[in-house]
PDB file of C-alpha atoms in Angstrom:
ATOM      1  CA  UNK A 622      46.210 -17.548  -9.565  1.00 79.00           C
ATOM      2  CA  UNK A 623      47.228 -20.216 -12.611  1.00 83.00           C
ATOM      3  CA  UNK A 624      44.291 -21.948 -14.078  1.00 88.00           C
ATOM      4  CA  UNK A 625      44.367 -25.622 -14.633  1.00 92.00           C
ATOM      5  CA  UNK A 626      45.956 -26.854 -18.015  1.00 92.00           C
ATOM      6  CA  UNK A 627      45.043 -29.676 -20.310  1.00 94.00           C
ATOM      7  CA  UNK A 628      47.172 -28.041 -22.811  1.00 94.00           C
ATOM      8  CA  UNK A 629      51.331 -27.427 -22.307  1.00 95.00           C
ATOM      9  CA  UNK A 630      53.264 -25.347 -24.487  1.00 95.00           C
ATOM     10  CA  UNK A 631      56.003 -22.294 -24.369  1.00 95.00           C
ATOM     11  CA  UNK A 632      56.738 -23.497 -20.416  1.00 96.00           C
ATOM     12  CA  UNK A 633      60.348 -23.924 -21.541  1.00 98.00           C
ATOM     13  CA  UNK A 634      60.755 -22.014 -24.660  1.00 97.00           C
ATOM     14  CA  UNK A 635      63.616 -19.970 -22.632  1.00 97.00           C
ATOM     15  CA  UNK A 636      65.321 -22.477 -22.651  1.00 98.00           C
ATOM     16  CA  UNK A 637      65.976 -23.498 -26.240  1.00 98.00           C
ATOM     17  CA  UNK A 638      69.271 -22.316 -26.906  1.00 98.00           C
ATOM     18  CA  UNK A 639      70.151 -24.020 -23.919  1.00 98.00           C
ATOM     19  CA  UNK A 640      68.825 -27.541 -24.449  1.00 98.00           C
ATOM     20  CA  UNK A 641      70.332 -26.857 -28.694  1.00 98.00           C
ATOM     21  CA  UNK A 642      73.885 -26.458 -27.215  1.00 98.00           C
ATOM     22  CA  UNK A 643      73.767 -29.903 -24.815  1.00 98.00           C
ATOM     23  CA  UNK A 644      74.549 -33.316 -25.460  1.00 98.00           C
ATOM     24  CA  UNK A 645      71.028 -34.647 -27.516  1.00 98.00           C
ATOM     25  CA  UNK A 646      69.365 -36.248 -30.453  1.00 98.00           C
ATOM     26  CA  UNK A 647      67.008 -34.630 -33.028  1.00 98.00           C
ATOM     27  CA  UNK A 648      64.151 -36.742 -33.662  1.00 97.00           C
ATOM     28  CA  UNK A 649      60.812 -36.623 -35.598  1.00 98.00           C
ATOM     29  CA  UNK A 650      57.860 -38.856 -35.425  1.00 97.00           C
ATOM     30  CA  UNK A 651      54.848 -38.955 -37.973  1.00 97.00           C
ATOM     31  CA  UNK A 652      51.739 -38.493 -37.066  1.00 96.00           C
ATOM     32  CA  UNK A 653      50.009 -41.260 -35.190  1.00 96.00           C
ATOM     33  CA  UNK A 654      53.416 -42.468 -33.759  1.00 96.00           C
ATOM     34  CA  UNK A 655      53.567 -43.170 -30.425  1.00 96.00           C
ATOM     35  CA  UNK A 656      56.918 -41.414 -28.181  1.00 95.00           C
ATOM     36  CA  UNK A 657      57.471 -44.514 -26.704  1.00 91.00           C
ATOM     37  CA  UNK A 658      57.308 -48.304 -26.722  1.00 87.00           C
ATOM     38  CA  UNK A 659      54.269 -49.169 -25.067  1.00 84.00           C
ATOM     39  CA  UNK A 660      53.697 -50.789 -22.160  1.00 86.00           C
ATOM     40  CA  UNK A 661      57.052 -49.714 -20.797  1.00 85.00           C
ATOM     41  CA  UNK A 662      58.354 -47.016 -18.973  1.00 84.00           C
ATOM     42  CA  UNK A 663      59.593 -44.115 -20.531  1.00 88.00           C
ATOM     43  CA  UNK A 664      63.380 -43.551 -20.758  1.00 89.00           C
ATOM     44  CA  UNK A 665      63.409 -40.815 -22.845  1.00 94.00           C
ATOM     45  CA  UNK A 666      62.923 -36.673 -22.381  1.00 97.00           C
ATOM     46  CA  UNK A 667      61.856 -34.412 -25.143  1.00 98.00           C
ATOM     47  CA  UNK A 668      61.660 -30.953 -25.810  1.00 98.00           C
ATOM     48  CA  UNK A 669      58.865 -30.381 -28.516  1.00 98.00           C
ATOM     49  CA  UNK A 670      60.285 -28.026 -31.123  1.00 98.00           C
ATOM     50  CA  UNK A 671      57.228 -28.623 -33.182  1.00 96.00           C
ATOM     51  CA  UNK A 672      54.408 -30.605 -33.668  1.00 95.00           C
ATOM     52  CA  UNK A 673      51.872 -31.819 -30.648  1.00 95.00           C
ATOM     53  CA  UNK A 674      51.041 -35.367 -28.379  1.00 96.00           C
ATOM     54  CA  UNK A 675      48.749 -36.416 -26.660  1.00 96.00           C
ATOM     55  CA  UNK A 676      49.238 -38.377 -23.204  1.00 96.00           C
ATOM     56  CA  UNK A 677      46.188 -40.510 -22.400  1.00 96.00           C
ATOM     57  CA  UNK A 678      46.379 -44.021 -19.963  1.00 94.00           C
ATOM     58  CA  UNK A 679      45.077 -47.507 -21.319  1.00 88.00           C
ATOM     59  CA  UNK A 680      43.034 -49.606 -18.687  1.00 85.00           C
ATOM     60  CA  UNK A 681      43.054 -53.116 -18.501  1.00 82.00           C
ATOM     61  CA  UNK A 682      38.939 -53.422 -19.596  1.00 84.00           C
ATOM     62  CA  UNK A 683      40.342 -51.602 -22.828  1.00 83.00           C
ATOM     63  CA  UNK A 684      39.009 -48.001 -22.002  1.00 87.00           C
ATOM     64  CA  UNK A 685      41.191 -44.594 -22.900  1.00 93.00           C
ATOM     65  CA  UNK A 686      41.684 -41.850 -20.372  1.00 94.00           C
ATOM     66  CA  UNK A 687      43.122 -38.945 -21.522  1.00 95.00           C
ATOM     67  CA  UNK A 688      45.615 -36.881 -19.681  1.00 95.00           C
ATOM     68  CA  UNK A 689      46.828 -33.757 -21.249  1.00 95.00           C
ATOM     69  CA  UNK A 690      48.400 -32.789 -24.457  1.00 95.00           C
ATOM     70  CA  UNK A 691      51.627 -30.713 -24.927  1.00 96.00           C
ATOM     71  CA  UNK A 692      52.829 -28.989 -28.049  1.00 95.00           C
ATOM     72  CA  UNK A 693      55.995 -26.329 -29.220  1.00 96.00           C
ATOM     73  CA  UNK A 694      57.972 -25.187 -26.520  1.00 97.00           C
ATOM     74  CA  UNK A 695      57.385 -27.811 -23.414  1.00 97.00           C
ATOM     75  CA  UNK A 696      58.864 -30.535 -21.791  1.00 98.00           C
ATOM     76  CA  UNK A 697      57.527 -34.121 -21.812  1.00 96.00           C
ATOM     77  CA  UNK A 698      57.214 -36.649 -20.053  1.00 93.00           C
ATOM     78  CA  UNK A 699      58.757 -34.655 -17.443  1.00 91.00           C
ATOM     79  CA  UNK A 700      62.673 -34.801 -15.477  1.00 94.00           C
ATOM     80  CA  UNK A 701      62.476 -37.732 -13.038  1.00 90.00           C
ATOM     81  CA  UNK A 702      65.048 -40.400 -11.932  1.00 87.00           C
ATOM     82  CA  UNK A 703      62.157 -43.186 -10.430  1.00 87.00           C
ATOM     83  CA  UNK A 704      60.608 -45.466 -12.510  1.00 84.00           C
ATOM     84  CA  UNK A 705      57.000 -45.876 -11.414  1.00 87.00           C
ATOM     85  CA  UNK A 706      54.901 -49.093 -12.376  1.00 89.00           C
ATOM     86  CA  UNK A 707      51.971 -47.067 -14.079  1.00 89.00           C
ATOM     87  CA  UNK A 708      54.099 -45.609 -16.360  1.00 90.00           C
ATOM     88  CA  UNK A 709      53.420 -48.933 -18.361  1.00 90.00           C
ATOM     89  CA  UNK A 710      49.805 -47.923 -18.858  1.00 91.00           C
ATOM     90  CA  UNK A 711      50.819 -44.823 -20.293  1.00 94.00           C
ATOM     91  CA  UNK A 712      51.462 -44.103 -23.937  1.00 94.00           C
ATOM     92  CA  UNK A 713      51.945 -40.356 -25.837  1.00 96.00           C
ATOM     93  CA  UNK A 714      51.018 -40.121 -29.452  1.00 96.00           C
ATOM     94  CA  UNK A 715      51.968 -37.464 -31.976  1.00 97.00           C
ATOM     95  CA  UNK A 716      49.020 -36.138 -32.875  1.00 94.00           C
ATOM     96  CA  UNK A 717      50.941 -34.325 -36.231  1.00 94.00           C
ATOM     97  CA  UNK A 718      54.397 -34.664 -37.538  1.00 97.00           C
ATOM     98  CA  UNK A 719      56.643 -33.671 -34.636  1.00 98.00           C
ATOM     99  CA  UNK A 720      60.028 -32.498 -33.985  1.00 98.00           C
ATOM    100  CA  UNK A 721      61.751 -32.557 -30.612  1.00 98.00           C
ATOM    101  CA  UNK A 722      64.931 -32.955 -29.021  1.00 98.00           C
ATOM    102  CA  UNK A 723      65.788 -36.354 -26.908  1.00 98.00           C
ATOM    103  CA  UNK A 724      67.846 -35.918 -23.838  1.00 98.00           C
ATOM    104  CA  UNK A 725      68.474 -39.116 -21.907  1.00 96.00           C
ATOM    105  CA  UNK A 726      67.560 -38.847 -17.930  1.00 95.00           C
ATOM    106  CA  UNK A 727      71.709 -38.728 -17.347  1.00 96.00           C
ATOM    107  CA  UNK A 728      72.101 -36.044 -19.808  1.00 97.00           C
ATOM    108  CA  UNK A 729      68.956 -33.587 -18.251  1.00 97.00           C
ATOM    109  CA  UNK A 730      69.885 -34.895 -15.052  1.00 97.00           C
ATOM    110  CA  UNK A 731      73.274 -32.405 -15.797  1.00 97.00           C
ATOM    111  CA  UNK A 732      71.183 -30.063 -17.261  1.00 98.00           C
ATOM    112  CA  UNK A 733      69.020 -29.944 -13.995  1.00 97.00           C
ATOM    113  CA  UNK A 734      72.031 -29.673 -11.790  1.00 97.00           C
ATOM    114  CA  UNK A 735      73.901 -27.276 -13.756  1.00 97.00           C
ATOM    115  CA  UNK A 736      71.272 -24.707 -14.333  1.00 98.00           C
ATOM    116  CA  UNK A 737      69.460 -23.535 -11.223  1.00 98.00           C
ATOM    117  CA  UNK A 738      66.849 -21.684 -13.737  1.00 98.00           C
ATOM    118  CA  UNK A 739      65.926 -24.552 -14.927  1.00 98.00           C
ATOM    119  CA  UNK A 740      65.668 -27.052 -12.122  1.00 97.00           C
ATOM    120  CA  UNK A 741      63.469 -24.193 -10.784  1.00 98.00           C
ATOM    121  CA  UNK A 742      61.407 -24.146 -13.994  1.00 98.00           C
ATOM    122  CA  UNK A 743      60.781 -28.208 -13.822  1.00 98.00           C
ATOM    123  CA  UNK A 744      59.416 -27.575 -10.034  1.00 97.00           C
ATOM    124  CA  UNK A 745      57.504 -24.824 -11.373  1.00 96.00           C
ATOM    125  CA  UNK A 746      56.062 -27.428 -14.657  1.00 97.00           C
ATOM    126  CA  UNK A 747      55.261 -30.414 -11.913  1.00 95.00           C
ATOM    127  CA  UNK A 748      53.262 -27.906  -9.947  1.00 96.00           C
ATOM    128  CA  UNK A 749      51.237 -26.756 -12.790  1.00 95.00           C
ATOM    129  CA  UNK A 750      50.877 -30.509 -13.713  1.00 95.00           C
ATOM    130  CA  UNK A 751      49.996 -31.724 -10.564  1.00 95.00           C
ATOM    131  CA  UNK A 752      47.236 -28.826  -9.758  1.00 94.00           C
ATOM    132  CA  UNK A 753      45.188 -30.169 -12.918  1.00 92.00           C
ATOM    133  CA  UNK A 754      45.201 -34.029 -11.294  1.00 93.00           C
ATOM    134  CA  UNK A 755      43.619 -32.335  -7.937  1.00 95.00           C
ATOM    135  CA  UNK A 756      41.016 -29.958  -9.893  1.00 95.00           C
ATOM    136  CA  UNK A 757      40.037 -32.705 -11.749  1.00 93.00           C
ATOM    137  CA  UNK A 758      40.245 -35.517  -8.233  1.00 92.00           C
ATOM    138  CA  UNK A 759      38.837 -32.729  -5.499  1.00 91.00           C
ATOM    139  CA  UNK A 760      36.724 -30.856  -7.954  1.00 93.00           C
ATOM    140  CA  UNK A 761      35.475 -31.840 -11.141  1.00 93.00           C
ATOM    141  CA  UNK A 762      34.397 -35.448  -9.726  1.00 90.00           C
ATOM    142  CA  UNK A 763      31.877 -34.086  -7.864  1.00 92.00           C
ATOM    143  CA  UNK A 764      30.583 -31.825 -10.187  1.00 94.00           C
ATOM    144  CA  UNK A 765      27.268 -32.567 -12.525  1.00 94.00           C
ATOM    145  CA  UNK A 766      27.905 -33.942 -16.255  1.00 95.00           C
ATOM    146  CA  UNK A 767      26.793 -30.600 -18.064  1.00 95.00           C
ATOM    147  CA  UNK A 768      29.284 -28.723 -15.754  1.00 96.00           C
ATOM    148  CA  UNK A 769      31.820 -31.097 -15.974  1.00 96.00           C
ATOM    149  CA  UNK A 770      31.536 -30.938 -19.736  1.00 96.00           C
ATOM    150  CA  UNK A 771      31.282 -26.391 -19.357  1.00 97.00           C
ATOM    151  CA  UNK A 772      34.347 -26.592 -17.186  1.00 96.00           C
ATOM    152  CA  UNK A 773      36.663 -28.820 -19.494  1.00 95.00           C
ATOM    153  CA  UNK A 774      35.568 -26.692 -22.565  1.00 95.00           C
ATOM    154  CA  UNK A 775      36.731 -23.127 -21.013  1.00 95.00           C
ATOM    155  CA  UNK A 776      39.628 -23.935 -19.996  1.00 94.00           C
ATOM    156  CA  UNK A 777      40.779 -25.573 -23.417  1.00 93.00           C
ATOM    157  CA  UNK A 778      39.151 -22.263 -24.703  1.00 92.00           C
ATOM    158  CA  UNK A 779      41.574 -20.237 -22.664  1.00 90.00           C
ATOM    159  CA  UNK A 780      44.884 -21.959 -22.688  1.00 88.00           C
ATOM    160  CA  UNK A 781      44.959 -23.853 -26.588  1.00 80.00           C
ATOM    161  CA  UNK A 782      47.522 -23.599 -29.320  1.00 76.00           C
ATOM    162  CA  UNK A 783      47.699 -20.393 -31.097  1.00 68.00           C
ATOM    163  CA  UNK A 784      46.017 -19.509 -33.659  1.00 61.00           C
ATOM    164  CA  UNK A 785      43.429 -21.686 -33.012  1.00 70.00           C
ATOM    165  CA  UNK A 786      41.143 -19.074 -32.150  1.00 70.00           C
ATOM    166  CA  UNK A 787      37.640 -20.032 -30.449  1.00 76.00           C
ATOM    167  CA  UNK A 788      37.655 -23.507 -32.048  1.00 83.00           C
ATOM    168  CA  UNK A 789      38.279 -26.533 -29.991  1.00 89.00           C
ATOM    169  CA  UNK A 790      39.892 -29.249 -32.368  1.00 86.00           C
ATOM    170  CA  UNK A 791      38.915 -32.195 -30.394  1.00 88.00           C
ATOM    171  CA  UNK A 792      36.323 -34.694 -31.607  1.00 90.00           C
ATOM    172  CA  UNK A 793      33.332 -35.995 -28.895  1.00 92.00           C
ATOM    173  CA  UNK A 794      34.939 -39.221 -28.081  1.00 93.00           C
ATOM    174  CA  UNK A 795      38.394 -37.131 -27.306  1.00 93.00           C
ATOM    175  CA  UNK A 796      36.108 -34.903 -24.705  1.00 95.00           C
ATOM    176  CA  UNK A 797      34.634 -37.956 -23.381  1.00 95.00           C
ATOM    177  CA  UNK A 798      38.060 -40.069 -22.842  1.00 95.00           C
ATOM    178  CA  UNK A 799      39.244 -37.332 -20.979  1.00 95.00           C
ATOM    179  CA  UNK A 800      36.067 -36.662 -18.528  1.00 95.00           C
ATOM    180  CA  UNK A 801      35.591 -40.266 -18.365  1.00 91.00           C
ATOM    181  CA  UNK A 802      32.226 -40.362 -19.961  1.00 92.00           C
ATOM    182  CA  UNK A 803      30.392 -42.017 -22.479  1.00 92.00           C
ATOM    183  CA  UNK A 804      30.515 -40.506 -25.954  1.00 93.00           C
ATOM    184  CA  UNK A 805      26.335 -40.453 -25.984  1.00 95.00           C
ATOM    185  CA  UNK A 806      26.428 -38.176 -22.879  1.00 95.00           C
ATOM    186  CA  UNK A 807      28.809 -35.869 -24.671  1.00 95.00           C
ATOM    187  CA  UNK A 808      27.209 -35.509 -27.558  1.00 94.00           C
ATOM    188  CA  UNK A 809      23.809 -34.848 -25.388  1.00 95.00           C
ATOM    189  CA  UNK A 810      25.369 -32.330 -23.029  1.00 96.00           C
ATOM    190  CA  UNK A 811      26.806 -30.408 -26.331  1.00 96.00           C
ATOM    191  CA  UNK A 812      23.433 -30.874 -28.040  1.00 95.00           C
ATOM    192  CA  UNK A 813      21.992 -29.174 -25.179  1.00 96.00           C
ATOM    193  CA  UNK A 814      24.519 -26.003 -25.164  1.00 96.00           C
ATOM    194  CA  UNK A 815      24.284 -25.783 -29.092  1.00 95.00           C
ATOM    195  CA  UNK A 816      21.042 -24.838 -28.709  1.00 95.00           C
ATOM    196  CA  UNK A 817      21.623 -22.980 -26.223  1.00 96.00           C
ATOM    197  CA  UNK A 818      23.892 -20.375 -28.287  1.00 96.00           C
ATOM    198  CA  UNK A 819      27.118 -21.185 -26.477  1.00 96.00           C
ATOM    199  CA  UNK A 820      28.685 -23.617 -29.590  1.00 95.00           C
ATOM    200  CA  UNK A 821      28.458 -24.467 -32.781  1.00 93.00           C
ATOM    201  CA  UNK A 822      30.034 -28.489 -33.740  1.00 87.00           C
ATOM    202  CA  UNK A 823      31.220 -29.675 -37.336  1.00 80.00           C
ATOM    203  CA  UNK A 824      33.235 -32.195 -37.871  1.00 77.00           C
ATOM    204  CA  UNK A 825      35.943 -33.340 -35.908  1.00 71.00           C
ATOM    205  CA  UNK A 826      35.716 -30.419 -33.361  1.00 81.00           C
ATOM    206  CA  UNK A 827      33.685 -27.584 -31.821  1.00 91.00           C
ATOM    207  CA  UNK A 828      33.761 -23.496 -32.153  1.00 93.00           C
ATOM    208  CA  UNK A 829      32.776 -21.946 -28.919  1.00 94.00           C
ATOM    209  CA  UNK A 830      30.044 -19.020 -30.196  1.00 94.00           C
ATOM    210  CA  UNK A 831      29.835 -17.094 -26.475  1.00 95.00           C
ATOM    211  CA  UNK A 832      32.539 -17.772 -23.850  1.00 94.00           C
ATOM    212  CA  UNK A 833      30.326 -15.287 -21.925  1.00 95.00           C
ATOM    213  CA  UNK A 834      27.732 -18.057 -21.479  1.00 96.00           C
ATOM    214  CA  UNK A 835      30.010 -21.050 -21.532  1.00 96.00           C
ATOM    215  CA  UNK A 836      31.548 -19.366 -18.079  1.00 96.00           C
ATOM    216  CA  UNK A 837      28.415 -18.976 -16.705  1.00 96.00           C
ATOM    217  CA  UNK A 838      27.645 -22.683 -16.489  1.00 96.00           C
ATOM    218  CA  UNK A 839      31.051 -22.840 -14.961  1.00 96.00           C
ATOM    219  CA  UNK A 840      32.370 -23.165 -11.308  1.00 95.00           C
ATOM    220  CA  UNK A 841      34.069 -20.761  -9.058  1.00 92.00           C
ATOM    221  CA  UNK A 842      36.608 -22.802  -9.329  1.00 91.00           C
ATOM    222  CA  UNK A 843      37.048 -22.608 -12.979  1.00 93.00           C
ATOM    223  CA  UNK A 844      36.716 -19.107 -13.868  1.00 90.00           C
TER     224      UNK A 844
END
């Protein structure tokens, strides 16, 4: 059974060669950039060759939610042929110098429809996207701040970039956009499981010290 991802990479490194040989642009973008103009929709499909982004949304009060992120070897924002009215609330920022290859929706639209393997592969990638917006809807809302907080941090412990290790490179108010708390409730809950052996924070991210304990605070659902 696939875990739910915050983190996408290597989904569609197979296919490489593949998206090299087709009709595309190379394009870099420093860190900080955004993918897209924002507030409107996006028009443009990239394959991440290097670097990573994150997706978050922007409310109208002025507070950050954070999606996902998605480094080397994915797809994003994913193959569709709708525009959708919320896209205009989204925005994707590099969050190091990146590399990627643009495709416009007519040129992966023939991609799509020419290979089978890879029309099956986008399915596959929506699937996997989708089941982290209903762990998160039918799941983690329900769930009590602390294990909110123990849930989020294993599974960036077991699907993060490589090499990375047991640190977690993401600041308090970075876990806090994406559980939709405040940044003072973070920092409690992690006070809390520092001294409870489980991590260890510096600055500008956290080392987890025992994933042993860390997935016993978690749910059922989780590990």
């Amino acid at each position: 059974m696939l875990m739910p991802r915050y983190y996408f990479a290597e989904d569609f490194r197979p296919f490489q060669d593949y998206f090299l040989s087709q009709p595309h642009t190379e394009k870099t973008f420093q860190k900080g950039g955004l993918l897209w103009e924002p507030g409107r929709p996006y028009e443009k499909i990239h394959y991440i060759l290097s670097g990573a982004a994150m997706h978050y949304a922007l409310h109208e009060s002025g507070r950050r939610k954070i999606i996902s992120f998605h480094g080397p070897g994915t797809v994003f924002p994913g193959y569709r042929q709708n525009g959708y009215r919320i896209e205009c609330t989204l925005a994707t920022q590099a969050l190091s110098d990146m590399r990627v290859l643009e495709f416009t929706v007519p040129q992966f639209t023939a991609m799509f429809v020419s290979s089978p393997a890879l029309s099956r592969q986008v399915v596959n990638w929506y699937s996997m996207y989708i089941n982290r917006f209903l762990y998160e809807t039918i799941h983690q809302e329900f769930n009590p701040t602390r294990i909110k907080l123990c849930n989020l941090l294993y599974l960036l412990l077991m699907n993060r970039p490589a090499a990375s290790g047991p640190a977690i490179g993401m600041t308090q108010e970075e876990l806090a956009d994406i559980l939709g708390m405040s940044r003072v409730q973070v920092s409690r809950e992690l006070s809390a499981l520092r001294k409870q052996g489980i991590l260890s924070t510096g600055r500008g991210g956290l080392t987890v010290t025992s994933p042993l304990k860390l997935a016993r605070l978690c749910t059922s659902e989780t590990v």
